[in-house]
Amino acid sequence: AGQRGPGVQGPHHGRDGARAHDLQGKAAISNATAASIFTLLNNAGIKTHFIRKQDDKSFVARNCAMVPIEWVTRRIATGSFLKRNPGVNEGYRFSPPKLETFYKDDANHDPQWSTEQLIEAKLKCGSVTIGAEEVQIMLRTTRTVFEILEKAWASLNCSLIDMKVEYGVDLQTGELLLADIIDSDSWRLWPSGDKRLMVDKQVYRNLKEVTAEALETVKSNFAWVAEQIKKLSPKPKSQVAVVMGSPSDKEHCEKIKKACEKLGVPCELRVASAHKNTDQALDMIAEYEGMSLIFFLYTVESLITILECQEHFYCYKQLFAINGLN
């Protein structure tokens, strides 16, 4: 398996089999796209190799031994899937998304592999031999990544049709990480769900004649995508308040706060015993009236007491009880 080191440079060519053309400026566009997407996924809790953007044409990433498999997720049937599955009409919608795996082997045109083939191949990547457990991790992560990005793009009235991702094994920790690069070469993206408006690499593949003007259109599409991605990571509109029955609960509640902040959600720790001092607890809750807020009540006693005061429900949307969090 190949490796990806700390510095990763974005691709700067348009490629499709024997076809290859220089796209001046594409490296910076691809790098900006990848950095934004990996940042979004990191913030969503996905484990990736991405650390930070280094400069216009590179980013810093964990050193990984790459797993030689492309994971493809499809929401809509189109492209090569139709050729491999005659009888399926273009536009067929997969629910849940369709997952396919392809072994990276240029000489044999990246053959499709079944899950069983992948497990039985026992691929050695760094210190890890890919088995059933690793395959399940990649399968679940791939589907989650697609659904995160699908919903994100839907917020901008763009349909994520399909995409491919790859994984690597961290050479230091042995952990499986989403790796390689995710940019406009990695997916099909149709604004307003309209294939005619596609802004992905398929525009390049479909060119009957490659002209300077056509290549400029391809690059401008990629630049548009990179600009739109900046809108996919809005600042959190909600926050979390963790209500402890006593200061002795702080050690456990700090874990909740840390997890929330890792996801970019502001979190406050408050002490108020709703069981012993109900009025004080309700006054504290009233401070958050009108906010988009989730309350975590650390003890069941606190939950029961608050539930008895239903007239105060209007001040928050969700309430959870946590008892003995480990």
mmCIF file of C-alpha atoms in Angstrom:
data_model
loop_
_atom_site.group_PDB
_atom_site.id
_atom_site.type_symbol
_atom_site.label_atom_id
_atom_site.label_comp_id
_atom_site.label_asym_id
_atom_site.label_seq_id
_atom_site.Cartn_x
_atom_site.Cartn_y
_atom_site.Cartn_z
ATOM 1 C CA ALA A 1 0.000 0.000 0.000
ATOM 2 C CA GLY A 2 1.152 3.528 -0.687
ATOM 3 C CA GLN A 3 1.750 6.154 1.948
ATOM 4 C CA ARG A 4 0.628 9.709 2.503
ATOM 5 C CA GLY A 5 3.017 11.851 4.494
ATOM 6 C CA PRO A 6 2.563 15.087 6.418
ATOM 7 C CA GLY A 7 2.560 17.310 3.318
ATOM 8 C CA VAL A 8 -0.121 16.523 0.724
ATOM 9 C CA GLN A 9 -0.315 18.490 -2.515
ATOM 10 C CA GLY A 10 -3.616 18.841 -4.341
ATOM 11 C CA PRO A 11 -3.817 17.495 -7.907
ATOM 12 C CA HIS A 12 -3.488 20.036 -10.685
ATOM 13 C CA HIS A 13 -4.308 18.010 -13.783
ATOM 14 C CA GLY A 14 -7.567 16.954 -15.366
ATOM 15 C CA ARG A 15 -7.317 13.188 -15.883
ATOM 16 C CA ASP A 16 -9.548 10.585 -17.463
ATOM 17 C CA GLY A 17 -7.755 7.502 -18.722
ATOM 18 C CA ALA A 18 -5.354 8.635 -21.434
ATOM 19 C CA ARG A 19 -6.747 12.156 -21.346
ATOM 20 C CA ALA A 20 -4.725 14.630 -19.282
ATOM 21 C CA HIS A 21 -4.591 18.402 -19.471
ATOM 22 C CA ASP A 22 -3.076 21.089 -17.322
ATOM 23 C CA LEU A 23 -5.578 23.170 -15.391
ATOM 24 C CA GLN A 24 -3.597 26.142 -14.195
ATOM 25 C CA GLY A 25 -4.648 27.052 -10.675
ATOM 26 C CA LYS A 26 -6.484 23.793 -9.979
ATOM 27 C CA ALA A 27 -4.036 22.754 -7.239
ATOM 28 C CA ALA A 28 -5.029 25.726 -5.082
ATOM 29 C CA ILE A 29 -8.739 25.151 -5.744
ATOM 30 C CA SER A 30 -8.524 21.432 -4.914
ATOM 31 C CA ASN A 31 -6.495 22.133 -1.801
ATOM 32 C CA ALA A 32 -9.009 24.716 -0.575
ATOM 33 C CA THR A 33 -11.878 22.301 -1.237
ATOM 34 C CA ALA A 34 -10.177 19.401 0.544
ATOM 35 C CA ALA A 35 -9.187 21.509 3.552
ATOM 36 C CA SER A 36 -12.738 22.807 3.967
ATOM 37 C CA ILE A 37 -14.333 19.369 3.603
ATOM 38 C CA PHE A 38 -11.919 17.650 6.001
ATOM 39 C CA THR A 39 -12.402 20.456 8.526
ATOM 40 C CA LEU A 40 -16.176 20.014 8.304
ATOM 41 C CA LEU A 41 -15.837 16.242 8.787
ATOM 42 C CA ASN A 42 -13.382 16.622 11.675
ATOM 43 C CA ASN A 43 -15.840 18.956 13.381
ATOM 44 C CA ALA A 44 -18.572 16.350 12.871
ATOM 45 C CA GLY A 45 -16.505 13.755 14.732
ATOM 46 C CA ILE A 46 -15.168 11.812 11.730
ATOM 47 C CA LYS A 47 -11.594 10.598 12.208
ATOM 48 C CA THR A 48 -9.502 11.888 9.308
ATOM 49 C CA HIS A 49 -5.813 12.302 8.525
ATOM 50 C CA PHE A 50 -6.232 16.068 8.057
ATOM 51 C CA ILE A 51 -4.451 18.328 10.558
ATOM 52 C CA ARG A 52 -4.399 21.786 9.000
ATOM 53 C CA LYS A 53 -3.979 23.690 5.769
ATOM 54 C CA GLN A 54 -0.299 24.431 5.144
ATOM 55 C CA ASP A 55 -0.424 26.856 2.210
ATOM 56 C CA ASP A 56 -2.371 27.404 -1.010
ATOM 57 C CA LYS A 57 -1.264 24.100 -2.534
ATOM 58 C CA SER A 58 -0.816 21.716 0.399
ATOM 59 C CA PHE A 59 -2.147 20.623 3.756
ATOM 60 C CA VAL A 60 -0.616 18.814 6.723
ATOM 61 C CA ALA A 61 -1.906 15.317 7.420
ATOM 62 C CA ARG A 62 -1.151 12.245 9.489
ATOM 63 C CA ASN A 63 1.350 9.868 7.887
ATOM 64 C CA CYS A 64 -0.714 6.927 6.651
ATOM 65 C CA ALA A 65 -0.270 3.635 4.844
ATOM 66 C CA MET A 66 -3.065 3.793 2.295
ATOM 67 C CA VAL A 67 -5.652 1.034 1.977
ATOM 68 C CA PRO A 68 -5.759 0.299 -1.795
ATOM 69 C CA ILE A 69 -9.555 0.408 -1.968
ATOM 70 C CA GLU A 70 -11.887 3.095 -3.293
ATOM 71 C CA TRP A 71 -15.183 3.286 -1.427
ATOM 72 C CA VAL A 72 -17.969 4.627 -3.630
ATOM 73 C CA THR A 73 -21.332 5.752 -2.239
ATOM 74 C CA ARG A 74 -24.230 6.357 -4.620
ATOM 75 C CA ARG A 75 -27.552 8.061 -3.994
ATOM 76 C CA ILE A 76 -28.572 8.210 -7.662
ATOM 77 C CA ALA A 77 -27.791 5.652 -10.370
ATOM 78 C CA THR A 78 -25.729 7.237 -13.119
ATOM 79 C CA GLY A 79 -22.360 6.938 -14.848
ATOM 80 C CA SER A 80 -20.418 3.675 -14.706
ATOM 81 C CA PHE A 81 -23.034 2.019 -12.490
ATOM 82 C CA LEU A 82 -25.450 1.958 -15.437
ATOM 83 C CA LYS A 83 -22.869 0.248 -17.654
ATOM 84 C CA ARG A 84 -22.176 -2.414 -15.033
ATOM 85 C CA ASN A 85 -25.856 -2.914 -14.231
ATOM 86 C CA PRO A 86 -27.825 -2.927 -17.495
ATOM 87 C CA GLY A 87 -31.546 -2.575 -16.967
ATOM 88 C CA VAL A 88 -31.233 0.006 -14.184
ATOM 89 C CA ASN A 89 -32.552 3.350 -15.374
ATOM 90 C CA GLU A 90 -30.580 6.529 -14.807
ATOM 91 C CA GLY A 91 -32.034 8.423 -11.880
ATOM 92 C CA TYR A 92 -32.879 5.357 -9.794
ATOM 93 C CA ARG A 93 -32.613 6.452 -6.155
ATOM 94 C CA PHE A 94 -30.821 4.198 -3.681
ATOM 95 C CA SER A 95 -32.220 4.231 -0.162
ATOM 96 C CA PRO A 96 -30.115 3.651 1.844
ATOM 97 C CA PRO A 97 -27.186 4.830 -0.299
ATOM 98 C CA LYS A 98 -25.502 2.133 -2.384
ATOM 99 C CA LEU A 99 -21.947 1.247 -1.350
ATOM 100 C CA GLU A 100 -19.383 -0.266 -3.729
ATOM 101 C CA THR A 101 -15.701 -1.100 -3.309
ATOM 102 C CA PHE A 102 -13.030 -1.108 -6.004
ATOM 103 C CA TYR A 103 -9.499 -2.472 -5.697
ATOM 104 C CA LYS A 104 -6.968 0.100 -6.900
ATOM 105 C CA ASP A 105 -5.196 -1.724 -9.729
ATOM 106 C CA ASP A 106 -4.542 0.385 -12.830
ATOM 107 C CA ALA A 107 -3.434 -2.604 -14.902
ATOM 108 C CA ASN A 108 -6.824 -4.264 -14.387
ATOM 109 C CA HIS A 109 -8.905 -1.059 -14.464
ATOM 110 C CA ASP A 110 -9.719 -1.023 -10.730
ATOM 111 C CA PRO A 111 -11.930 -4.143 -10.493
ATOM 112 C CA GLN A 112 -14.988 -4.099 -8.260
ATOM 113 C CA TRP A 113 -14.617 -6.227 -5.127
ATOM 114 C CA SER A 114 -17.246 -7.695 -2.859
ATOM 115 C CA THR A 115 -17.038 -7.280 0.910
ATOM 116 C CA GLU A 116 -16.054 -10.944 1.127
ATOM 117 C CA GLN A 117 -13.196 -10.482 -1.352
ATOM 118 C CA LEU A 118 -11.937 -7.517 0.617
ATOM 119 C CA ILE A 119 -11.973 -9.441 3.895
ATOM 120 C CA GLU A 120 -10.355 -12.540 2.378
ATOM 121 C CA ALA A 121 -7.599 -10.483 0.699
ATOM 122 C CA LYS A 122 -6.154 -9.733 4.165
ATOM 123 C CA LEU A 123 -4.518 -6.552 2.896
ATOM 124 C CA LYS A 124 -1.551 -5.478 5.014
ATOM 125 C CA CYS A 125 -1.518 -1.716 5.573
ATOM 126 C CA GLY A 126 1.104 -0.483 8.005
ATOM 127 C CA SER A 127 0.702 -2.476 11.200
ATOM 128 C CA VAL A 128 -2.891 -3.481 10.413
ATOM 129 C CA THR A 129 -4.240 -6.431 8.456
ATOM 130 C CA ILE A 130 -7.604 -5.494 6.995
ATOM 131 C CA GLY A 131 -10.219 -7.916 8.301
ATOM 132 C CA ALA A 132 -13.958 -7.974 8.947
ATOM 133 C CA GLU A 133 -13.776 -5.422 11.780
ATOM 134 C CA GLU A 134 -11.779 -2.905 9.745
ATOM 135 C CA VAL A 135 -14.100 -3.363 6.766
ATOM 136 C CA GLN A 136 -17.117 -2.620 8.958
ATOM 137 C CA ILE A 137 -15.448 0.524 10.322
ATOM 138 C CA MET A 138 -14.776 1.790 6.797
ATOM 139 C CA LEU A 139 -18.257 0.819 5.609
ATOM 140 C CA ARG A 140 -20.019 2.672 8.434
ATOM 141 C CA THR A 141 -17.719 5.680 8.156
ATOM 142 C CA THR A 142 -18.187 5.894 4.386
ATOM 143 C CA ARG A 143 -21.965 5.951 4.697
ATOM 144 C CA THR A 144 -21.794 8.522 7.506
ATOM 145 C CA VAL A 145 -19.446 10.780 5.530
ATOM 146 C CA PHE A 146 -21.783 10.681 2.547
ATOM 147 C CA GLU A 147 -24.846 11.498 4.640
ATOM 148 C CA ILE A 148 -23.079 14.398 6.379
ATOM 149 C CA LEU A 149 -21.991 15.933 3.081
ATOM 150 C CA GLU A 150 -25.301 15.155 1.376
ATOM 151 C CA LYS A 151 -27.205 17.090 4.035
ATOM 152 C CA ALA A 152 -24.641 19.898 3.976
ATOM 153 C CA TRP A 153 -24.909 20.321 0.206
ATOM 154 C CA ALA A 154 -28.708 20.056 0.365
ATOM 155 C CA SER A 155 -28.689 23.182 2.540
ATOM 156 C CA LEU A 156 -27.322 25.000 -0.529
ATOM 157 C CA ASN A 157 -29.822 23.350 -2.896
ATOM 158 C CA CYS A 158 -27.172 21.038 -4.359
ATOM 159 C CA SER A 159 -27.609 17.272 -4.715
ATOM 160 C CA LEU A 160 -24.664 15.031 -3.871
ATOM 161 C CA ILE A 161 -25.171 12.218 -6.385
ATOM 162 C CA ASP A 162 -22.226 9.982 -5.550
ATOM 163 C CA MET A 163 -18.697 10.216 -4.182
ATOM 164 C CA LYS A 164 -15.573 8.191 -3.529
ATOM 165 C CA VAL A 165 -13.293 8.155 -0.505
ATOM 166 C CA GLU A 166 -10.184 6.315 0.626
ATOM 167 C CA TYR A 167 -8.700 5.301 3.962
ATOM 168 C CA GLY A 168 -5.274 4.980 5.484
ATOM 169 C CA VAL A 169 -3.746 3.425 8.572
ATOM 170 C CA ASP A 170 -1.972 5.934 10.810
ATOM 171 C CA LEU A 171 1.634 4.716 10.902
ATOM 172 C CA GLN A 172 2.047 6.027 14.437
ATOM 173 C CA THR A 173 -1.176 4.874 16.100
ATOM 174 C CA GLY A 174 -2.429 2.087 13.814
ATOM 175 C CA GLU A 175 -5.831 3.790 13.612
ATOM 176 C CA LEU A 176 -7.962 3.735 10.463
ATOM 177 C CA LEU A 177 -8.476 7.274 9.159
ATOM 178 C CA LEU A 178 -10.372 8.834 6.287
ATOM 179 C CA ALA A 179 -7.462 9.908 4.086
ATOM 180 C CA ASP A 180 -6.203 10.954 0.636
ATOM 181 C CA ILE A 181 -8.098 13.959 -0.788
ATOM 182 C CA ILE A 182 -11.750 14.956 -1.212
ATOM 183 C CA ASP A 183 -12.365 17.567 -3.901
ATOM 184 C CA SER A 184 -14.421 18.085 -7.055
ATOM 185 C CA ASP A 185 -12.757 15.037 -8.623
ATOM 186 C CA SER A 186 -14.267 12.916 -5.834
ATOM 187 C CA TRP A 187 -18.006 13.384 -6.421
ATOM 188 C CA ARG A 188 -20.889 14.216 -8.703
ATOM 189 C CA LEU A 189 -22.638 17.400 -7.629
ATOM 190 C CA TRP A 190 -25.796 18.674 -9.311
ATOM 191 C CA PRO A 191 -27.150 22.109 -8.316
ATOM 192 C CA SER A 192 -30.948 21.962 -7.920
ATOM 193 C CA GLY A 193 -30.697 18.215 -8.567
ATOM 194 C CA ASP A 194 -30.344 18.946 -12.302
ATOM 195 C CA LYS A 195 -27.749 16.874 -14.171
ATOM 196 C CA ARG A 196 -27.465 19.586 -16.813
ATOM 197 C CA LEU A 197 -26.058 21.932 -14.149
ATOM 198 C CA MET A 198 -23.318 19.546 -12.976
ATOM 199 C CA VAL A 199 -20.235 21.257 -11.521
ATOM 200 C CA ASP A 200 -17.907 18.278 -11.090
ATOM 201 C CA LYS A 201 -15.252 16.402 -13.041
ATOM 202 C CA GLN A 202 -17.894 14.820 -15.280
ATOM 203 C CA VAL A 203 -18.029 18.100 -17.203
ATOM 204 C CA TYR A 204 -14.412 17.435 -18.217
ATOM 205 C CA ARG A 205 -15.067 13.781 -19.042
ATOM 206 C CA ASN A 206 -17.970 14.757 -21.291
ATOM 207 C CA LEU A 207 -15.943 17.169 -23.436
ATOM 208 C CA LYS A 208 -15.990 16.083 -27.079
ATOM 209 C CA GLU A 209 -13.255 18.588 -27.840
ATOM 210 C CA VAL A 210 -10.893 19.947 -25.216
ATOM 211 C CA THR A 211 -10.362 23.651 -25.802
ATOM 212 C CA ALA A 212 -8.879 26.377 -23.636
ATOM 213 C CA GLU A 213 -12.374 27.813 -23.195
ATOM 214 C CA ALA A 214 -13.773 24.430 -22.122
ATOM 215 C CA LEU A 215 -10.978 23.909 -19.595
ATOM 216 C CA GLU A 216 -11.638 27.363 -18.185
ATOM 217 C CA THR A 217 -15.284 26.364 -17.676
ATOM 218 C CA VAL A 218 -14.190 23.234 -15.804
ATOM 219 C CA LYS A 219 -11.880 25.267 -13.578
ATOM 220 C CA SER A 220 -14.513 27.920 -12.899
ATOM 221 C CA ASN A 221 -16.931 25.158 -11.838
ATOM 222 C CA PHE A 222 -14.350 23.836 -9.385
ATOM 223 C CA ALA A 223 -13.746 27.353 -8.070
ATOM 224 C CA TRP A 224 -17.501 27.836 -7.579
ATOM 225 C CA VAL A 225 -17.656 24.623 -5.538
ATOM 226 C CA ALA A 226 -14.697 25.705 -3.382
ATOM 227 C CA GLU A 227 -16.435 29.018 -2.691
ATOM 228 C CA GLN A 228 -19.775 27.383 -1.838
ATOM 229 C CA ILE A 229 -18.111 25.003 0.619
ATOM 230 C CA LYS A 230 -17.287 27.970 2.838
ATOM 231 C CA LYS A 231 -21.026 28.199 3.536
ATOM 232 C CA LEU A 232 -21.275 24.569 4.665
ATOM 233 C CA SER A 233 -19.787 25.132 8.132
ATOM 234 C CA PRO A 234 -21.945 27.723 9.897
ATOM 235 C CA LYS A 235 -21.238 28.591 13.505
ATOM 236 C CA PRO A 236 -23.317 26.521 15.950
ATOM 237 C CA LYS A 237 -26.671 28.121 16.739
ATOM 238 C CA SER A 238 -27.254 25.948 19.793
ATOM 239 C CA GLN A 239 -25.509 25.383 23.071
ATOM 240 C CA VAL A 240 -25.550 22.844 25.881
ATOM 241 C CA ALA A 241 -26.012 23.427 29.597
ATOM 242 C CA VAL A 242 -25.043 20.570 31.901
ATOM 243 C CA VAL A 243 -26.790 20.850 35.267
ATOM 244 C CA MET A 244 -24.985 19.071 38.113
ATOM 245 C CA GLY A 245 -26.666 18.182 41.371
ATOM 246 C CA SER A 246 -23.452 18.989 43.258
ATOM 247 C CA PRO A 247 -19.799 19.888 42.537
ATOM 248 C CA SER A 248 -18.892 16.231 43.104
ATOM 249 C CA ASP A 249 -20.386 15.461 39.673
ATOM 250 C CA LYS A 250 -17.918 17.747 37.889
ATOM 251 C CA GLU A 251 -15.401 15.086 36.837
ATOM 252 C CA HIS A 252 -17.980 13.194 34.812
ATOM 253 C CA CYS A 253 -19.665 16.303 33.449
ATOM 254 C CA GLU A 254 -16.338 17.653 32.198
ATOM 255 C CA LYS A 255 -16.344 14.691 29.794
ATOM 256 C CA ILE A 256 -19.654 15.872 28.368
ATOM 257 C CA LYS A 257 -18.310 19.406 27.991
ATOM 258 C CA LYS A 258 -15.158 18.199 26.265
ATOM 259 C CA ALA A 259 -17.164 16.082 23.808
ATOM 260 C CA CYS A 260 -19.472 19.002 22.987
ATOM 261 C CA GLU A 261 -16.620 21.434 22.446
ATOM 262 C CA LYS A 262 -14.855 18.930 20.197
ATOM 263 C CA LEU A 263 -17.928 19.141 17.960
ATOM 264 C CA GLY A 264 -17.881 22.939 18.098
ATOM 265 C CA VAL A 265 -20.904 23.242 20.397
ATOM 266 C CA PRO A 266 -20.558 25.677 23.336
ATOM 267 C CA CYS A 267 -21.149 24.013 26.699
ATOM 268 C CA GLU A 268 -21.660 25.370 30.221
ATOM 269 C CA LEU A 269 -21.490 23.494 33.519
ATOM 270 C CA ARG A 270 -23.950 24.652 36.191
ATOM 271 C CA VAL A 271 -24.606 23.467 39.741
ATOM 272 C CA ALA A 272 -28.206 23.396 40.956
ATOM 273 C CA SER A 273 -30.014 20.731 42.919
ATOM 274 C CA ALA A 274 -33.535 20.661 41.541
ATOM 275 C CA HIS A 275 -34.374 18.028 44.132
ATOM 276 C CA LYS A 276 -33.225 20.060 47.143
ATOM 277 C CA ASN A 277 -33.692 23.591 45.842
ATOM 278 C CA THR A 278 -36.270 23.555 43.062
ATOM 279 C CA ASP A 279 -36.817 27.325 42.913
ATOM 280 C CA GLN A 280 -33.111 27.975 42.410
ATOM 281 C CA ALA A 281 -32.951 25.388 39.625
ATOM 282 C CA LEU A 282 -35.979 26.829 37.843
ATOM 283 C CA ASP A 283 -34.587 30.364 38.106
ATOM 284 C CA MET A 284 -31.387 29.125 36.519
ATOM 285 C CA ILE A 285 -33.283 27.465 33.681
ATOM 286 C CA ALA A 286 -35.240 30.684 33.122
ATOM 287 C CA GLU A 287 -31.942 32.444 32.320
ATOM 288 C CA TYR A 288 -31.831 30.454 29.081
ATOM 289 C CA GLU A 289 -35.349 31.332 27.954
ATOM 290 C CA GLY A 290 -35.557 31.930 24.214
ATOM 291 C CA MET A 291 -32.258 30.207 23.465
ATOM 292 C CA SER A 292 -31.772 27.136 21.298
ATOM 293 C CA LEU A 293 -30.563 24.941 24.104
ATOM 294 C CA ILE A 294 -30.150 21.351 25.223
ATOM 295 C CA PHE A 295 -30.170 20.659 28.958
ATOM 296 C CA PHE A 296 -28.335 17.689 30.445
ATOM 297 C CA LEU A 297 -29.578 16.929 33.958
ATOM 298 C CA TYR A 298 -26.996 14.728 35.592
ATOM 299 C CA THR A 299 -29.255 12.991 38.138
ATOM 300 C CA VAL A 300 -32.591 11.251 37.771
ATOM 301 C CA GLU A 301 -33.886 13.132 40.835
ATOM 302 C CA SER A 302 -33.318 16.438 39.035
ATOM 303 C CA LEU A 303 -35.152 15.177 35.962
ATOM 304 C CA ILE A 304 -38.198 14.079 37.978
ATOM 305 C CA THR A 305 -38.378 17.410 39.795
ATOM 306 C CA ILE A 306 -38.181 19.439 36.585
ATOM 307 C CA LEU A 307 -40.771 17.225 34.886
ATOM 308 C CA GLU A 308 -43.182 18.109 37.689
ATOM 309 C CA CYS A 309 -42.832 21.788 36.704
ATOM 310 C CA GLN A 310 -44.125 21.478 33.139
ATOM 311 C CA GLU A 311 -44.945 25.175 32.825
ATOM 312 C CA HIS A 312 -41.215 25.796 32.437
ATOM 313 C CA PHE A 313 -40.833 23.556 29.367
ATOM 314 C CA TYR A 314 -41.203 26.491 26.967
ATOM 315 C CA CYS A 315 -37.671 27.724 27.707
ATOM 316 C CA TYR A 316 -35.802 24.841 26.095
ATOM 317 C CA LYS A 317 -36.221 22.249 23.358
ATOM 318 C CA GLN A 318 -34.605 19.086 24.674
ATOM 319 C CA LEU A 319 -33.782 17.648 28.063
ATOM 320 C CA PHE A 320 -31.725 14.562 28.893
ATOM 321 C CA ALA A 321 -31.053 12.730 32.132
ATOM 322 C CA ILE A 322 -27.633 11.215 32.724
ATOM 323 C CA ASN A 323 -27.099 8.976 35.688
ATOM 324 C CA GLY A 324 -23.621 7.657 36.471
ATOM 325 C CA LEU A 325 -21.895 8.529 33.187
ATOM 326 C CA ASN A 326 -18.608 6.665 32.782
#
